XYZ file of N, CA and C in Angstrom:
594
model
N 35.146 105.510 202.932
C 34.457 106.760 203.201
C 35.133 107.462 204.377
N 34.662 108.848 204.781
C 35.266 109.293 205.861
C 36.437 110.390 205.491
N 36.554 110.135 204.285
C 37.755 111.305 203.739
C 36.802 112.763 203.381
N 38.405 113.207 202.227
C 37.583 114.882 201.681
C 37.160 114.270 200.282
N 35.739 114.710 200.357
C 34.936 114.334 199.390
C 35.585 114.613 198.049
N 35.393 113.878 197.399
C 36.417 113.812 195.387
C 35.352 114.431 194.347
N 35.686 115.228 193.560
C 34.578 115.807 192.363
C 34.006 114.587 191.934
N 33.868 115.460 190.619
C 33.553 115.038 189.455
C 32.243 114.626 189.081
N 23.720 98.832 205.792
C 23.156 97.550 206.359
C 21.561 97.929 206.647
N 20.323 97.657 205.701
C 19.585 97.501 205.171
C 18.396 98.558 206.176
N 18.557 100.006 205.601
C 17.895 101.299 206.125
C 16.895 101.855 204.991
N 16.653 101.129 203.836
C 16.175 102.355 202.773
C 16.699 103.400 202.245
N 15.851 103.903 201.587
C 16.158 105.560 201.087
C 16.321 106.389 201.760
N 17.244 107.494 201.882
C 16.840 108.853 202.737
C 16.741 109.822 201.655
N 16.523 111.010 201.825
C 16.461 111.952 201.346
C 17.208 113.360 201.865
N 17.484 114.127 200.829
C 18.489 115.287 201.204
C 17.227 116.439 202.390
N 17.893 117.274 202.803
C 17.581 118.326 203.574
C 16.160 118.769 202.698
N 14.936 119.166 203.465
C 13.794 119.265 202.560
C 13.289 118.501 202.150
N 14.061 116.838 201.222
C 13.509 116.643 200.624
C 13.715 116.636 199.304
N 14.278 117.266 199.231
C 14.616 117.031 197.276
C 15.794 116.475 197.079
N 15.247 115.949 196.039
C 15.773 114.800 195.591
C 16.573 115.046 194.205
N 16.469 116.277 194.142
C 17.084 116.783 192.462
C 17.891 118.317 192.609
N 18.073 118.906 193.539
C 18.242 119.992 193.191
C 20.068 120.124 194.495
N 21.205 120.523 194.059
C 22.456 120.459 194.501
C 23.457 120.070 194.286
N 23.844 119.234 195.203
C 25.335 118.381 195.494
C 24.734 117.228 196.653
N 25.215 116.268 196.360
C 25.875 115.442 197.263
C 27.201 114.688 197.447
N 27.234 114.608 198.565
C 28.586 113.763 198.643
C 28.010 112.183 198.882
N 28.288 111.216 198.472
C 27.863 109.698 198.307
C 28.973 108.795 198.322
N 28.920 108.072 199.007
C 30.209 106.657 198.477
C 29.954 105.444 199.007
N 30.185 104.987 198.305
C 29.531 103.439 198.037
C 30.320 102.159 198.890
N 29.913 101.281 199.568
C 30.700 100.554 200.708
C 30.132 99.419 200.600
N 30.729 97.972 201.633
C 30.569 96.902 201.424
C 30.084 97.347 203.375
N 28.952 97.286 204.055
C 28.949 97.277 205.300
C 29.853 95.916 206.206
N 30.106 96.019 207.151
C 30.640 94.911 207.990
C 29.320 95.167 208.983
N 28.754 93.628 208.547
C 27.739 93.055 209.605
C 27.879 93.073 211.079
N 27.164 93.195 211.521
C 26.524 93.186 213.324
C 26.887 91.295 213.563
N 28.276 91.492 214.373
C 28.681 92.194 215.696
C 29.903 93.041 215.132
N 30.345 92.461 214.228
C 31.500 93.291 213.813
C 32.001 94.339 213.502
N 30.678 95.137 212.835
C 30.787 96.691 212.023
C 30.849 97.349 213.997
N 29.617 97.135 214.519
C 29.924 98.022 215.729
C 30.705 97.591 216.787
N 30.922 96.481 217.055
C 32.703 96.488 217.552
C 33.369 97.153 217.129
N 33.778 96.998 215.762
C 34.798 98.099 215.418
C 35.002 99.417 215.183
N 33.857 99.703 215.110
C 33.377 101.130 215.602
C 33.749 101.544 217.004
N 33.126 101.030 217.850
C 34.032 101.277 219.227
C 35.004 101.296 219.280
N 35.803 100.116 218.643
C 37.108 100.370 218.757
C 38.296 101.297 218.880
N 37.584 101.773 217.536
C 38.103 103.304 216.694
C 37.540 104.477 217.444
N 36.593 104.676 218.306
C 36.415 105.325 219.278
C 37.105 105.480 220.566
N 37.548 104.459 220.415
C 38.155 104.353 221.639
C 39.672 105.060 221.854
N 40.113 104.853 220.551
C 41.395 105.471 219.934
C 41.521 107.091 220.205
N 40.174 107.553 219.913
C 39.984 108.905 220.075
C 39.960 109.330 218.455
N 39.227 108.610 217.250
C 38.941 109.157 216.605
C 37.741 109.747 216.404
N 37.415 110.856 216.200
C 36.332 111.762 216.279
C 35.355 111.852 215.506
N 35.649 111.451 214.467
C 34.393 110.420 212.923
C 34.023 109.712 213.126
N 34.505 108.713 214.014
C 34.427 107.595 214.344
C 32.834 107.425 214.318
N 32.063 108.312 215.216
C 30.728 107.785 215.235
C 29.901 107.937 214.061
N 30.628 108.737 212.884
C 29.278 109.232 212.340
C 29.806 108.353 211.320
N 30.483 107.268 211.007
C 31.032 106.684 210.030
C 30.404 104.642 210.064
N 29.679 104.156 209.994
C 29.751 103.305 209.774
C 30.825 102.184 209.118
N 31.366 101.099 210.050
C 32.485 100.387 209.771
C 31.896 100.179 208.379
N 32.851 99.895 207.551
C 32.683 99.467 206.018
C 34.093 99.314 205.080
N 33.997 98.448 203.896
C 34.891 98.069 202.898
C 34.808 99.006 201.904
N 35.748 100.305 201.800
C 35.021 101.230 200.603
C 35.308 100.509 199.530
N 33.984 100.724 198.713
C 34.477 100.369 196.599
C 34.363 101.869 196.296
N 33.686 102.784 196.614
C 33.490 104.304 195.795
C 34.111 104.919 197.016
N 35.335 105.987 196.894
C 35.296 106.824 198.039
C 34.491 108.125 197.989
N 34.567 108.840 199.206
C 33.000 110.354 198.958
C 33.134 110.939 197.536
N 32.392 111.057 197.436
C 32.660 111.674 195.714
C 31.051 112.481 195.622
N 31.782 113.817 195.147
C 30.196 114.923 194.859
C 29.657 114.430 193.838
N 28.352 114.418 193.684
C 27.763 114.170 192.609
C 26.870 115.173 192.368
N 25.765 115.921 191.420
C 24.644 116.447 191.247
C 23.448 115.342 192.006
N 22.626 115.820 192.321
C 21.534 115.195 193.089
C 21.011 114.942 191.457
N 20.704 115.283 190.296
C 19.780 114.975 189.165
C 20.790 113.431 188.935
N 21.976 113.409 189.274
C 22.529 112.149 188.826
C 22.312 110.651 189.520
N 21.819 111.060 190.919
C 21.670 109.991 191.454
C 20.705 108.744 190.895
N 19.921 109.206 190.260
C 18.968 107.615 189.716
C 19.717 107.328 188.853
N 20.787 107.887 188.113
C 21.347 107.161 186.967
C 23.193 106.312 187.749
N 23.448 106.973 189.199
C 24.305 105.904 189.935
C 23.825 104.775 190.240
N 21.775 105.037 191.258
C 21.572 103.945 191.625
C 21.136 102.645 190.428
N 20.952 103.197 189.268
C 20.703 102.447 188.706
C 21.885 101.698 188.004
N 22.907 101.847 187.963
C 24.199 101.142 187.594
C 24.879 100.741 188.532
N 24.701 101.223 189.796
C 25.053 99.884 190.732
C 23.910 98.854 191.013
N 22.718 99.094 190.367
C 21.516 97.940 190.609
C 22.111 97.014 189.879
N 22.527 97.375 188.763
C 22.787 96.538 187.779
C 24.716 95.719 187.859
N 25.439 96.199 189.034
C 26.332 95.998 189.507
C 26.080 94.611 190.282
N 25.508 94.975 191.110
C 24.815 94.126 192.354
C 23.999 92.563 190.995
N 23.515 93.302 190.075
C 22.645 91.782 189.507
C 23.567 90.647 189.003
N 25.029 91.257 188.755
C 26.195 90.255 188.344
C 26.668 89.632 188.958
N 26.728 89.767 190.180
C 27.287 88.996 191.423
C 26.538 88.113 192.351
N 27.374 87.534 193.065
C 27.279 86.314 194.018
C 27.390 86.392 195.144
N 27.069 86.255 196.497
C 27.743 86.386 198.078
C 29.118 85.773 197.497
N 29.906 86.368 198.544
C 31.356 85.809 198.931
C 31.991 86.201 200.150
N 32.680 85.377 200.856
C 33.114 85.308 202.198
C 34.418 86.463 201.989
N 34.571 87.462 203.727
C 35.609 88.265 203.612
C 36.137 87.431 204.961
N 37.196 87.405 205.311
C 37.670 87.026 206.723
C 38.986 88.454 206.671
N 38.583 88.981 207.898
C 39.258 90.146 208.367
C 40.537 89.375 209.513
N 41.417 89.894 208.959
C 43.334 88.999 210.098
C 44.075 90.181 209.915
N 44.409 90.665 211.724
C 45.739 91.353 211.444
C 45.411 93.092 211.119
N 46.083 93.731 211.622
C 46.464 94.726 211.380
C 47.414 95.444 209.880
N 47.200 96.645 209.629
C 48.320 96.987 208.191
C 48.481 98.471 208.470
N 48.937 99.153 207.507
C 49.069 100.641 207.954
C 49.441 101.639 206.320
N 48.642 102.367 205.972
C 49.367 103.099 205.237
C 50.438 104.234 205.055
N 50.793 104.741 206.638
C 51.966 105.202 207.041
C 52.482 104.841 205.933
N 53.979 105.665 205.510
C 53.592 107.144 205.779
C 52.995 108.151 204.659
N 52.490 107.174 203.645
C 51.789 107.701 202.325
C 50.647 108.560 203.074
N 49.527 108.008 203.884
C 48.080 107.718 204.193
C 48.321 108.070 205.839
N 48.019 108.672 206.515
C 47.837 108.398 208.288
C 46.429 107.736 208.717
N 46.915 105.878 208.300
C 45.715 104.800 208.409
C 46.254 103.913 208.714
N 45.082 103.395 209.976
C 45.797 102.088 210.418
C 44.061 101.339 209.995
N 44.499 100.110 209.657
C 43.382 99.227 209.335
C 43.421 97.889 209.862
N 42.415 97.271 209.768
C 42.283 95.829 210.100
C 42.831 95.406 207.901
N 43.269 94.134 208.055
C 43.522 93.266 206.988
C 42.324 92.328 206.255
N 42.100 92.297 205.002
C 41.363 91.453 204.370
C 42.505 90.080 204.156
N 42.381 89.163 204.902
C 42.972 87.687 204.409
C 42.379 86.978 203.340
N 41.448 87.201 203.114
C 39.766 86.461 202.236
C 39.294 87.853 201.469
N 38.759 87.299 200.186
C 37.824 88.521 199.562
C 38.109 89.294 198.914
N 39.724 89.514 199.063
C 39.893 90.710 198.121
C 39.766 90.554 196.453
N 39.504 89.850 196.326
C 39.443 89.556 194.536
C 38.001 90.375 194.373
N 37.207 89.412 195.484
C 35.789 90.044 195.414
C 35.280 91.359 195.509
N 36.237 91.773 196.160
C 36.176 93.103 196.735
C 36.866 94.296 195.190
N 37.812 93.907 194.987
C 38.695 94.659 193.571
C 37.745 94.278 192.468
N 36.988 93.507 192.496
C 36.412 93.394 191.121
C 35.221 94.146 190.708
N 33.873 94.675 192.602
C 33.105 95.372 192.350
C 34.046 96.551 192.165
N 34.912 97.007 193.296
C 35.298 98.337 193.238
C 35.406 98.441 191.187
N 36.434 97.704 190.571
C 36.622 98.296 189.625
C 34.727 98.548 188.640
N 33.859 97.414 189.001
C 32.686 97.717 188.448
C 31.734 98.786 188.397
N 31.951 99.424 189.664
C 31.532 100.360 190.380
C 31.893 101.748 190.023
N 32.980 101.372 189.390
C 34.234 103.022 188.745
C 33.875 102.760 187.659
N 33.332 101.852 186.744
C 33.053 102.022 185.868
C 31.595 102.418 184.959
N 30.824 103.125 185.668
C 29.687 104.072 185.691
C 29.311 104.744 186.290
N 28.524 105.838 185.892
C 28.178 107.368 186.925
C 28.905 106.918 188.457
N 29.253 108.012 189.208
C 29.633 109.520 188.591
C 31.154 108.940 187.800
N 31.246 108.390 187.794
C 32.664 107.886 187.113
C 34.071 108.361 187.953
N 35.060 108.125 187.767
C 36.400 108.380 188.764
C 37.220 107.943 188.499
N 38.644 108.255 188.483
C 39.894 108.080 188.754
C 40.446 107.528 189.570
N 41.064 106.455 190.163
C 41.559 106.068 191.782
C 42.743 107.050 191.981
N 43.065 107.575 193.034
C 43.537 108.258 193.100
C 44.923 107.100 193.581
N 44.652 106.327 194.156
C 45.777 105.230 194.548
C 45.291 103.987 194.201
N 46.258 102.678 194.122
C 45.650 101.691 193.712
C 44.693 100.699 194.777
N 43.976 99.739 194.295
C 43.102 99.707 195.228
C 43.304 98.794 196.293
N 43.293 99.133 197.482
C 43.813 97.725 198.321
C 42.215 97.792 199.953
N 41.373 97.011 199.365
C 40.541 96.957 200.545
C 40.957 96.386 201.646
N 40.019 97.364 202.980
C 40.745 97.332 204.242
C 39.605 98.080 204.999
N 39.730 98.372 206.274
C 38.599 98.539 207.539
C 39.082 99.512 207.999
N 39.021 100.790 207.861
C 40.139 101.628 208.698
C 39.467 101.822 210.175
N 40.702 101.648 211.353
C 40.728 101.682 212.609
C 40.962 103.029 213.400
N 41.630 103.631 212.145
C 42.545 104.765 213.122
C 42.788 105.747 211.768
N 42.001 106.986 212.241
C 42.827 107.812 210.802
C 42.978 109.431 211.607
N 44.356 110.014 210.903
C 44.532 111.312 211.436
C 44.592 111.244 213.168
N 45.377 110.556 213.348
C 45.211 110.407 214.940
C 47.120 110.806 215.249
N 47.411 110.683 216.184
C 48.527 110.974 216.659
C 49.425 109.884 216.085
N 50.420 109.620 215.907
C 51.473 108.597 216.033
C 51.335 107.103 216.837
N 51.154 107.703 218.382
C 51.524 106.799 219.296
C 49.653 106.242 219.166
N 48.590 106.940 219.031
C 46.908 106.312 219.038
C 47.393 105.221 218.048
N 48.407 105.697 216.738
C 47.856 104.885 215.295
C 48.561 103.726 215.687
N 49.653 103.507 216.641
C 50.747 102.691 216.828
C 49.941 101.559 218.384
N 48.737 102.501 219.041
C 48.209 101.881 219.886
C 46.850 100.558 218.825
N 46.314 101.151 218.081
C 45.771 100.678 217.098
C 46.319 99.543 216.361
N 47.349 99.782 215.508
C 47.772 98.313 215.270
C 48.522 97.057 215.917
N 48.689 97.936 217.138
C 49.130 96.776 218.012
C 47.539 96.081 218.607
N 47.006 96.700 219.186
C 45.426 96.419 220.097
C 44.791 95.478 219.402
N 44.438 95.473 217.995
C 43.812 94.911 216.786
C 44.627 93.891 215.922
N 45.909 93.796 216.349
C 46.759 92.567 215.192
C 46.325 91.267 215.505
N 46.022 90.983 216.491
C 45.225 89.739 216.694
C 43.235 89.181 216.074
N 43.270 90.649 215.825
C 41.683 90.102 215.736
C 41.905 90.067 214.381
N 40.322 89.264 214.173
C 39.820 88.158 212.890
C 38.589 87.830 213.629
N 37.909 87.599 212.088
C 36.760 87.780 211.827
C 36.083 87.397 210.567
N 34.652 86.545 210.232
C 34.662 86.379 208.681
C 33.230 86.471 208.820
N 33.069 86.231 207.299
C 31.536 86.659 207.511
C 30.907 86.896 205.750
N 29.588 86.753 205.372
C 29.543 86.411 204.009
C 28.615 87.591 203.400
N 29.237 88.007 202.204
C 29.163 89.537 201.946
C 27.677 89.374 200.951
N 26.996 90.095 201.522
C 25.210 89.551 200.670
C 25.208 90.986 199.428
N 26.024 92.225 199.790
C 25.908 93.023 198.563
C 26.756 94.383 199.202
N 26.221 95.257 199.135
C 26.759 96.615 199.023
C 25.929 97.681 199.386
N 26.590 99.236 199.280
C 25.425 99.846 200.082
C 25.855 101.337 199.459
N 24.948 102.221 199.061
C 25.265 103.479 199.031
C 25.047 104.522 199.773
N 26.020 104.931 200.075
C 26.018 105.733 201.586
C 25.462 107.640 200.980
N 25.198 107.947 202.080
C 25.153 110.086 201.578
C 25.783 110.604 202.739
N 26.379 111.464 202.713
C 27.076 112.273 203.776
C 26.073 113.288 204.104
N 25.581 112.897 205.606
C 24.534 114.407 206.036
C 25.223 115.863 206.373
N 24.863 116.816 206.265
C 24.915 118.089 206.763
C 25.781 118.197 208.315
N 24.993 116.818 208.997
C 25.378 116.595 210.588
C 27.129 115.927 210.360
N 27.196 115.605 209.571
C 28.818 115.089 209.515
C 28.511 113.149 209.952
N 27.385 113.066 209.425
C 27.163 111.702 209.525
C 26.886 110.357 208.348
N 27.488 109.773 208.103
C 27.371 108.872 206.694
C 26.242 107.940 207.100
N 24.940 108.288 206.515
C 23.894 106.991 206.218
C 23.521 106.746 204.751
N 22.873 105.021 205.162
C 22.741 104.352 203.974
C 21.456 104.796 203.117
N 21.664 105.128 202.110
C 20.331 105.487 201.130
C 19.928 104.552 200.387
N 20.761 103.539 200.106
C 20.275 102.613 199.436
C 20.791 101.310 199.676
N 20.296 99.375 199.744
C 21.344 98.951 199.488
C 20.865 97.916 198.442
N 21.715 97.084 198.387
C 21.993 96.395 196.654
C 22.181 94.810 196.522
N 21.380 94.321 196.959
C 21.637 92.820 196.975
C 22.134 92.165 195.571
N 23.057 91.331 196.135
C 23.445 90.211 194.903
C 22.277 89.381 193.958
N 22.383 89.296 192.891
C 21.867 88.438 192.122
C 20.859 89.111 192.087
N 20.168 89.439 192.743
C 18.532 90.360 192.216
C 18.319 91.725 192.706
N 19.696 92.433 192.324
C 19.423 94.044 192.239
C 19.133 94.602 193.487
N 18.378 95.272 193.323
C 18.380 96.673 194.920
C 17.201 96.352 195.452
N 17.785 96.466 196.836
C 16.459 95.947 198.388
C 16.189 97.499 198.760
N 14.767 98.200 198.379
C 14.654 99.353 198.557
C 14.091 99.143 200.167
């Protein structure tokens, strides 16, 4: 999450501006949260860098990136990632190391050592119902640290962070909404094996 929105940790529901729940656009994308201590460590982190999203972004593993949807579509997303979430199992991620998508991407990230199978297998589950999508690149999960920042921040970033690691056991997923305020919260999330924790 955190990009330009694409066509086409356990808060509840929110609701759009007003209140309605049917009538617009939203922007939504769907994430694996990184648990407390870790998600807000690394949040600071990336603050610290001088990225400016930084706060309104919750650390996270994207499977959906922002993507508009119609607000009438949303019960028919949450309900196919309920049913996403009922196929699966916890599984451990351990975060090692720094990576960079320079110079495709201006992203510096922390590394998945652990998980990524787990991680590529919702993403592809996840693309495969409402709102539906294209990857625009192939999929490689990761934590971003540093985005759109200068050269020498993105180069302070993967040096600062190549040492850290971290693991921790992934209980489900989460669907995020992009507010008005330029802030990503969770509207919904999705536990393993028995569907969605409203």
């Amino acid at each position: 999450m955190g990009g330009r929105p694409r066509s086409g940790p356990p808060a509840g529901r929110t609701q759009g501006a007003g209140g309605h729940e049917t009538h617009g656009t939203r922007t939504i994308g769907v994430a694996i949260p990184i648990p407390h201590p870790y998600g807000r460590e690394l949040q600071r982190v990336r603050e610290s860098f001088g990225d400016r999203l930084a706060p309104g972004i919750p650390t996270h593993i994207t499977l959906l990136p922002p993507t508009q949807v119609d607000a009438a579509e949303l019960g028919a997303v949450e309900e196919h990632l309920a049913g996403v979430a009922r196929t699966e199992r916890p599984f451990r991620i351990r975060l090692r190391g720094t990576g960079t998508f320079r110079p495709v991407s201006p992203v510096v990230f922390v590394a998945l050592a652990e998980g990524k199978d787990g991680c590529a297998r919702l993403h592809t589950k996840v693309l495969a119902g409402p709102p539906g999508q294209r990857p625009q690149f192939p999929y490689h999960p990761h934590v971003t640290v540093a985005h759109h920042l200068s050269d020498e921040q993105m180069d302070r970033a993967a040096k600062e962070l190549a040492d850290y690691e971290a693991a921790f056991q992934v209980w489900g997923f989460s669907l995020y909404e992009h507010g008005a305020d330029g802030v990503w919260r969770p509207r919904r999330h999705f536990l393993f094996g028995s569907g969605a924790a409203d």
